[in-house]
CSV table of C-alpha atoms in Angstrom, one decimal:
chain,number,residue,atom,x,y,z
F,6,MET,CA,26.4,-11.6,3.0
F,7,SER,CA,25.5,-14.4,5.4
F,8,THR,CA,21.9,-15.4,6.1
F,9,SER,CA,20.0,-17.0,8.9
F,10,THR,CA,20.0,-20.6,7.5
F,11,ASN,CA,21.7,-21.9,10.7
F,12,THR,CA,19.5,-20.0,13.2
F,13,ASN,CA,16.3,-21.3,14.8
F,14,TYR,CA,14.2,-18.1,14.2
F,15,PHE,CA,12.9,-15.8,11.6
F,16,LEU,CA,13.2,-12.0,11.6
F,17,SER,CA,10.0,-10.4,10.3
F,18,SER,CA,8.7,-6.9,9.6
F,19,CYS,CA,6.0,-4.9,7.9
F,20,SER,CA,6.6,-3.5,4.4
F,21,THR,CA,6.6,-0.1,6.1
F,22,ALA,CA,10.3,-0.6,6.9
F,23,ASP,CA,10.8,0.9,3.5
F,24,LEU,CA,13.6,-1.4,2.4
F,25,SER,CA,13.7,-2.6,-1.2
F,26,LYS,CA,12.6,-6.1,-2.1
F,27,GLU,CA,16.3,-6.9,-2.8
F,28,GLN,CA,17.3,-5.6,0.6
F,29,PHE,CA,14.7,-7.7,2.5
F,30,GLU,CA,15.7,-10.8,0.6
F,31,SER,CA,19.5,-10.3,0.9
F,32,ARG,CA,19.1,-10.1,4.7
F,33,ASP,CA,16.6,-12.9,4.9
F,34,ILE,CA,14.0,-10.7,6.5
F,35,ARG,CA,10.4,-11.8,6.0
F,36,TYR,CA,7.8,-9.1,5.5
F,37,LEU,CA,4.1,-8.6,5.3
F,38,CYS,CA,2.6,-5.9,3.0
F,39,PHE,CA,0.3,-3.1,4.1
F,40,HIS,CA,-2.2,-1.9,1.5
F,41,PHE,CA,-3.1,1.3,-0.2
F,42,SER,CA,-5.6,2.5,-2.7
F,43,LEU,CA,-5.0,5.0,-5.5
F,44,ASP,CA,-8.1,6.6,-7.1
F,45,GLY,CA,-10.2,3.8,-5.6
F,46,VAL,CA,-8.1,0.9,-6.9
F,47,GLU,CA,-6.6,-1.4,-4.2
F,48,TYR,CA,-2.9,-2.4,-4.2
F,49,GLU,CA,-0.4,-4.1,-1.9
F,50,ASP,CA,2.3,-1.9,-0.6
F,51,ASP,CA,4.7,-4.3,-2.3
F,52,LEU,CA,7.9,-2.2,-2.3
F,53,GLY,CA,7.2,-0.5,-5.6
F,54,GLN,CA,6.5,-3.7,-7.6
F,55,SER,CA,2.9,-3.0,-8.5
F,56,ILE,CA,3.4,0.8,-9.1
F,57,PRO,CA,6.9,2.3,-9.4
F,58,PHE,CA,7.4,5.0,-6.7
F,59,ASP,CA,7.9,7.9,-9.2
F,60,GLU,CA,4.6,7.0,-10.9
F,61,PHE,CA,2.9,6.7,-7.5
F,62,TYR,CA,4.0,10.2,-6.4
F,63,GLN,CA,3.2,11.8,-9.8
F,64,ARG,CA,-0.3,10.4,-9.7
F,65,MET,CA,-0.7,12.0,-6.2
F,66,VAL,CA,0.5,15.3,-7.7
F,67,ASP,CA,-2.0,14.9,-10.5
F,68,GLY,CA,-4.8,14.7,-8.0
F,69,GLU,CA,-5.5,11.0,-7.5
F,70,MET,CA,-6.6,10.3,-3.9
F,71,THR,CA,-4.8,7.7,-1.7
F,72,LYS,CA,-5.9,5.7,1.4
F,73,THR,CA,-3.9,3.1,3.4
F,74,SER,CA,-4.8,0.1,5.5
F,75,GLN,CA,-2.8,-2.2,7.7
F,76,PRO,CA,-2.8,-6.0,7.3
F,77,SER,CA,-5.8,-7.8,8.8
F,78,VAL,CA,-5.6,-10.2,11.7
F,79,GLU,CA,-6.2,-13.0,9.2
F,80,GLN,CA,-3.3,-11.9,7.1
F,81,TYR,CA,-1.0,-11.8,10.1
F,82,VAL,CA,-2.2,-15.3,11.0
F,83,GLU,CA,-1.3,-16.6,7.5
F,84,HIS,CA,2.1,-14.8,7.6
F,85,PHE,CA,3.0,-16.3,11.0
F,86,THR,CA,1.8,-19.7,10.1
F,87,LYS,CA,4.0,-20.0,7.0
F,88,MET,CA,7.1,-19.3,9.1
F,89,LEU,CA,6.0,-21.6,12.0
F,90,GLU,CA,5.5,-24.4,9.5
F,91,GLU,CA,9.2,-24.2,8.7
F,92,GLY,CA,9.9,-25.0,12.4
F,93,LYS,CA,11.3,-21.7,13.6
F,94,ASP,CA,10.4,-19.1,16.2
F,95,ILE,CA,9.5,-15.6,15.0
F,96,LEU,CA,10.6,-12.0,16.0
F,97,HIS,CA,8.2,-9.6,14.3
F,98,LEU,CA,8.5,-5.8,14.5
F,99,THR,CA,5.5,-3.7,13.6
F,100,LEU,CA,5.2,-0.1,12.5
F,101,SER,CA,5.1,2.3,15.5
F,102,THR,CA,1.9,2.3,17.6
F,103,GLY,CA,2.2,6.1,17.4
F,104,ILE,CA,1.3,5.8,13.7
F,105,SER,CA,-0.6,2.6,13.2
F,106,GLY,CA,-2.7,-0.1,14.9
F,107,ALA,CA,-0.7,-2.9,13.3
F,108,TYR,CA,0.8,-4.0,16.6
F,109,ASN,CA,-2.7,-4.8,18.0
F,110,SER,CA,-3.6,-6.9,15.0
F,111,ALA,CA,-0.3,-8.7,15.1
F,112,THR,CA,-0.6,-9.5,18.8
F,113,VAL,CA,-4.2,-10.9,18.3
F,114,ALA,CA,-2.9,-13.1,15.5
F,115,ARG,CA,0.1,-14.2,17.6
F,116,ASP,CA,-2.3,-15.4,20.3
F,117,LEU,CA,-4.4,-17.3,17.8
F,118,VAL,CA,-1.5,-19.0,16.2
F,119,SER,CA,0.4,-19.7,19.4
F,120,ALA,CA,-2.4,-21.9,20.6
F,121,GLN,CA,-1.8,-24.2,17.6
F,122,TYR,CA,2.0,-24.1,17.9
F,123,PRO,CA,2.6,-24.3,21.6
F,124,ASP,CA,6.2,-25.4,21.1
F,125,ARG,CA,7.2,-22.3,19.1
F,126,LYS,CA,7.7,-18.7,20.2
F,127,ILE,CA,6.2,-15.6,18.5
F,128,VAL,CA,7.4,-12.3,19.9
F,129,VAL,CA,5.8,-9.1,18.5
F,130,ILE,CA,7.5,-5.8,19.3
F,131,ASP,CA,6.4,-2.3,18.6
F,132,SER,CA,9.3,-0.9,16.8
F,133,LEU,CA,8.5,2.7,17.8
F,134,ALA,CA,9.9,3.4,14.3
F,135,ALA,CA,8.8,4.0,10.8
F,136,SER,CA,10.0,4.0,7.2
F,137,SER,CA,13.7,3.2,6.8
F,138,GLY,CA,14.1,3.8,10.5
F,139,GLN,CA,12.3,0.6,11.0
F,140,GLY,CA,14.4,-0.7,8.2
F,141,LEU,CA,17.7,0.3,9.9
F,142,LEU,CA,16.5,-1.4,13.1
F,143,MET,CA,15.7,-4.6,11.1
F,144,TRP,CA,19.1,-4.4,9.4
F,145,LYS,CA,20.9,-4.3,12.8
F,146,LEU,CA,18.9,-7.2,14.0
F,147,ALA,CA,20.0,-9.2,10.9
F,148,ASP,CA,23.6,-8.3,11.7
F,149,LEU,CA,23.2,-9.6,15.3
F,150,ARG,CA,21.4,-12.7,14.0
F,151,ASP,CA,24.2,-13.5,11.5
F,152,GLU,CA,26.8,-13.0,14.3
F,153,GLY,CA,25.0,-15.8,16.2
F,154,MET,CA,22.8,-14.0,18.7
F,155,GLY,CA,20.1,-16.3,20.1
F,156,PHE,CA,16.4,-15.7,20.0
F,157,ASP,CA,15.7,-14.5,23.5
F,158,GLU,CA,18.8,-12.3,23.5
F,159,ILE,CA,17.9,-10.6,20.2
F,160,CYS,CA,14.3,-10.0,21.4
F,161,ALA,CA,15.7,-8.3,24.5
F,162,TRP,CA,18.2,-6.3,22.4
F,163,ALA,CA,15.4,-5.0,20.2
F,164,GLU,CA,13.3,-3.9,23.1
F,165,GLU,CA,16.3,-2.2,24.8
F,166,HIS,CA,17.7,-0.4,21.8
F,167,ARG,CA,14.7,0.6,19.7
F,168,LEU,CA,14.7,4.2,21.2
F,169,ASN,CA,18.4,4.6,20.2
F,170,LEU,CA,17.2,4.7,16.6
F,171,HIS,CA,16.8,8.4,15.5
F,172,HIS,CA,14.4,9.7,12.8
F,173,TRP,CA,14.7,13.2,11.6
F,174,PHE,CA,12.9,14.4,8.5
F,175,PHE,CA,11.8,17.5,6.6
F,176,THR,CA,9.4,18.3,3.8
F,177,THR,CA,9.7,20.9,1.0
F,178,ASP,CA,6.0,20.4,0.0
F,179,LEU,CA,3.2,20.8,2.5
F,180,THR,CA,0.4,20.1,0.0
F,181,PHE,CA,-0.4,16.7,1.3
F,182,PHE,CA,0.1,17.6,5.0
F,183,ILE,CA,-2.6,20.2,4.4
F,184,ARG,CA,-4.8,17.8,2.5
F,185,GLY,CA,-4.6,15.3,5.3
F,186,GLY,CA,-5.3,17.8,8.0
F,187,ARG,CA,-1.9,17.5,9.7
F,188,VAL,CA,-1.3,21.2,8.9
F,189,SER,CA,-4.1,23.8,8.8
F,190,LYS,CA,-4.7,25.4,5.4
F,191,THR,CA,-3.9,28.8,6.8
F,192,ALA,CA,-0.6,27.8,8.4
F,193,GLY,CA,0.3,25.7,5.4
F,194,THR,CA,-0.3,28.6,3.0
F,195,VAL,CA,1.8,31.0,5.1
F,196,ALA,CA,4.6,28.4,5.4
F,197,GLN,CA,4.6,27.9,1.6
F,198,VAL,CA,4.8,31.7,1.0
F,199,LEU,CA,7.7,32.1,3.4
F,200,ASN,CA,9.5,29.0,2.0
F,201,ILE,CA,9.4,27.2,5.3
F,202,CYS,CA,10.5,23.6,5.5
F,203,PRO,CA,9.3,22.0,8.7
F,204,LEU,CA,11.7,19.8,10.6
F,205,LEU,CA,10.1,16.9,12.5
F,206,ASN,CA,11.2,13.7,14.3
F,207,VAL,CA,9.8,10.6,15.9
F,208,ASP,CA,9.5,11.0,19.7
F,209,TYR,CA,10.0,8.3,22.4
F,210,GLN,CA,6.4,7.2,22.0
F,211,GLY,CA,6.7,6.7,18.3
F,212,HIS,CA,4.7,9.8,17.2
F,213,LEU,CA,5.6,12.2,14.4
F,214,THR,CA,6.5,15.4,16.2
F,215,PRO,CA,7.1,18.9,14.6
F,216,ARG,CA,10.3,20.4,16.0
F,217,GLU,CA,11.3,23.5,14.0
F,218,LYS,CA,10.1,25.8,11.2
F,219,ILE,CA,13.2,26.5,9.0
F,220,ARG,CA,13.3,28.8,6.1
F,221,THR,CA,14.8,27.5,2.8
F,222,LYS,CA,15.8,24.1,1.8
F,223,LYS,CA,19.5,24.9,2.1
F,224,ARG,CA,19.1,25.7,5.8
F,225,VAL,CA,17.0,22.7,6.6
F,226,ILE,CA,19.6,20.4,5.0
F,227,LYS,CA,22.3,21.8,7.2
F,228,THR,CA,20.0,21.6,10.3
F,229,ILE,CA,19.1,18.0,9.8
F,230,VAL,CA,22.7,17.0,9.6
F,231,GLN,CA,23.4,19.1,12.7
F,232,ARG,CA,20.8,17.1,14.6
F,233,MET,CA,22.8,14.0,13.7
F,234,VAL,CA,26.0,15.7,15.0
F,235,GLU,CA,24.2,16.4,18.3
F,236,HIS,CA,22.6,13.0,18.8
F,237,ALA,CA,24.7,10.3,16.9
F,238,GLU,CA,26.5,7.7,18.9
F,239,ASP,CA,30.1,8.9,19.4
F,240,GLY,CA,29.3,12.2,17.7
F,241,LEU,CA,31.5,13.0,14.8
F,242,ASP,CA,33.2,9.6,15.3
F,243,TYR,CA,29.9,7.9,14.4
F,244,SER,CA,30.8,4.6,12.9
F,245,GLY,CA,27.4,3.0,12.4
F,246,LYS,CA,25.2,2.8,9.3
F,247,CYS,CA,23.0,5.7,8.1
F,248,PHE,CA,19.8,5.3,6.0
F,249,ILE,CA,17.8,8.0,4.2
F,250,SER,CA,14.4,7.6,2.6
F,251,ASN,CA,12.9,10.1,0.2
F,252,SER,CA,9.6,10.6,-1.6
F,253,ALA,CA,10.4,11.6,-5.2
F,254,CYS,CA,13.1,14.1,-4.2
F,255,HIS,CA,16.3,12.1,-4.7
F,256,ASP,CA,18.4,15.2,-5.4
F,257,ASP,CA,17.5,16.6,-1.9
F,258,ALA,CA,18.3,13.2,-0.3
F,259,ARG,CA,21.6,13.1,-2.2
F,260,ALA,CA,22.5,16.5,-0.8
F,261,VAL,CA,21.8,15.4,2.7
F,262,ALA,CA,23.8,12.2,2.1
F,263,ASP,CA,26.8,14.1,0.7
F,264,LEU,CA,26.9,16.4,3.7
F,265,ILE,CA,26.7,13.4,6.1
F,266,GLU,CA,29.5,11.5,4.3
F,267,LYS,CA,31.7,14.7,4.5
F,268,THR,CA,30.8,15.3,8.2
F,269,PHE,CA,31.2,11.7,9.5
F,270,PRO,CA,34.4,10.2,8.0
F,271,LYS,CA,34.1,6.9,10.1
F,272,LEU,CA,30.6,6.1,8.7
F,273,ASP,CA,30.0,2.4,8.0
F,274,GLY,CA,29.9,2.6,4.2
F,275,LYS,CA,28.1,5.1,2.1
F,276,VAL,CA,24.7,6.5,3.2
F,277,VAL,CA,21.9,4.1,1.9
F,278,ILE,CA,19.2,6.0,0.1
F,279,ASN,CA,15.8,4.3,-0.2
F,280,SER,CA,12.3,5.4,-1.3
F,281,VAL,CA,9.5,6.3,1.2
F,282,GLY,CA,7.0,3.5,0.4
F,283,THR,CA,3.4,3.9,-0.6
F,284,THR,CA,2.0,3.5,2.9
F,285,ILE,CA,4.0,6.3,4.5
F,286,GLY,CA,4.1,8.3,1.3
F,287,SER,CA,0.3,8.4,1.0
F,288,HIS,CA,0.4,10.7,4.0
F,289,THR,CA,3.6,12.7,3.2
F,290,GLY,CA,3.2,13.1,-0.5
F,291,PRO,CA,6.4,14.0,-2.5
F,292,GLY,CA,9.1,16.2,-1.2
F,293,THR,CA,10.0,14.5,2.1
F,294,VAL,CA,13.6,13.5,3.1
F,295,ALA,CA,14.0,11.3,6.2
F,296,LEU,CA,17.3,10.6,8.0
F,297,PHE,CA,18.0,7.6,10.3
F,298,PHE,CA,21.0,6.8,12.5
F,299,TRP,CA,21.9,5.3,15.9
F,300,GLY,CA,22.4,7.7,18.8
F,301,ASP,CA,21.4,8.6,22.3
F,302,LYS,CA,18.1,7.4,23.7
F,303,ARG,CA,15.0,9.3,22.6
F,304,VAL,CA,13.6,10.9,25.8
F,305,ASP,CA,10.9,13.3,24.5
């Protein structure tokens, strides 16, 4: 696959795009790691290098507590400076402002660094995306870069099309939603007894938004694929890429992928299945499957 060696800019992202290290490197996308702690020990969210994802989720199940933190302004300054020293402009996409304050830290760092490199451009964009949704957006930008799109044009494209990136996800285990206060203990207990799998998406402001309460895993898998039928670009003729991320529930992710590949025969390759990284996963816990595709513009 081609890289950006002949372009005059870098594409950059947070580790929360939930691509693998190999995927980031194969597309020449630079990334900056968030951080997490597990039972009081600090780690970088380094794409499963420090702690394999299966181990991470098992330790959550075993009762170890997690916390997350975004990169500091100083870390953004260091990240941007390294790229600017190579003589190229930077397009950096942050985790959604509906979820994180990373955009604010990145823009402060941009202003500090820009004063020292007045001939270079740093554009920071709120992706309004998360997990492999942010990853799918970065992947498309890498395609456009490799096709020769210029810096100003690709920045405008990212701003214009970020709301065409859809995120739909469900969870089969509300334990960590309850623990984190996103679901009340009473409501969570009732949902678990009734075998309810909540279906959520990311709205036009980049917030995680509950949409439906669906009984049984089998039904929620059918429903999440139906949402893709309703919203995907060109409907059943969708010919773009499709990403899925999952937190230690690969069989469920595979079931969704199989149904998508059967439903959308013109799909661009097989569905790509990644892991929900340690930053997002610290809040969801195991049991979450998230689906990402290009479609109509998010309006609510």
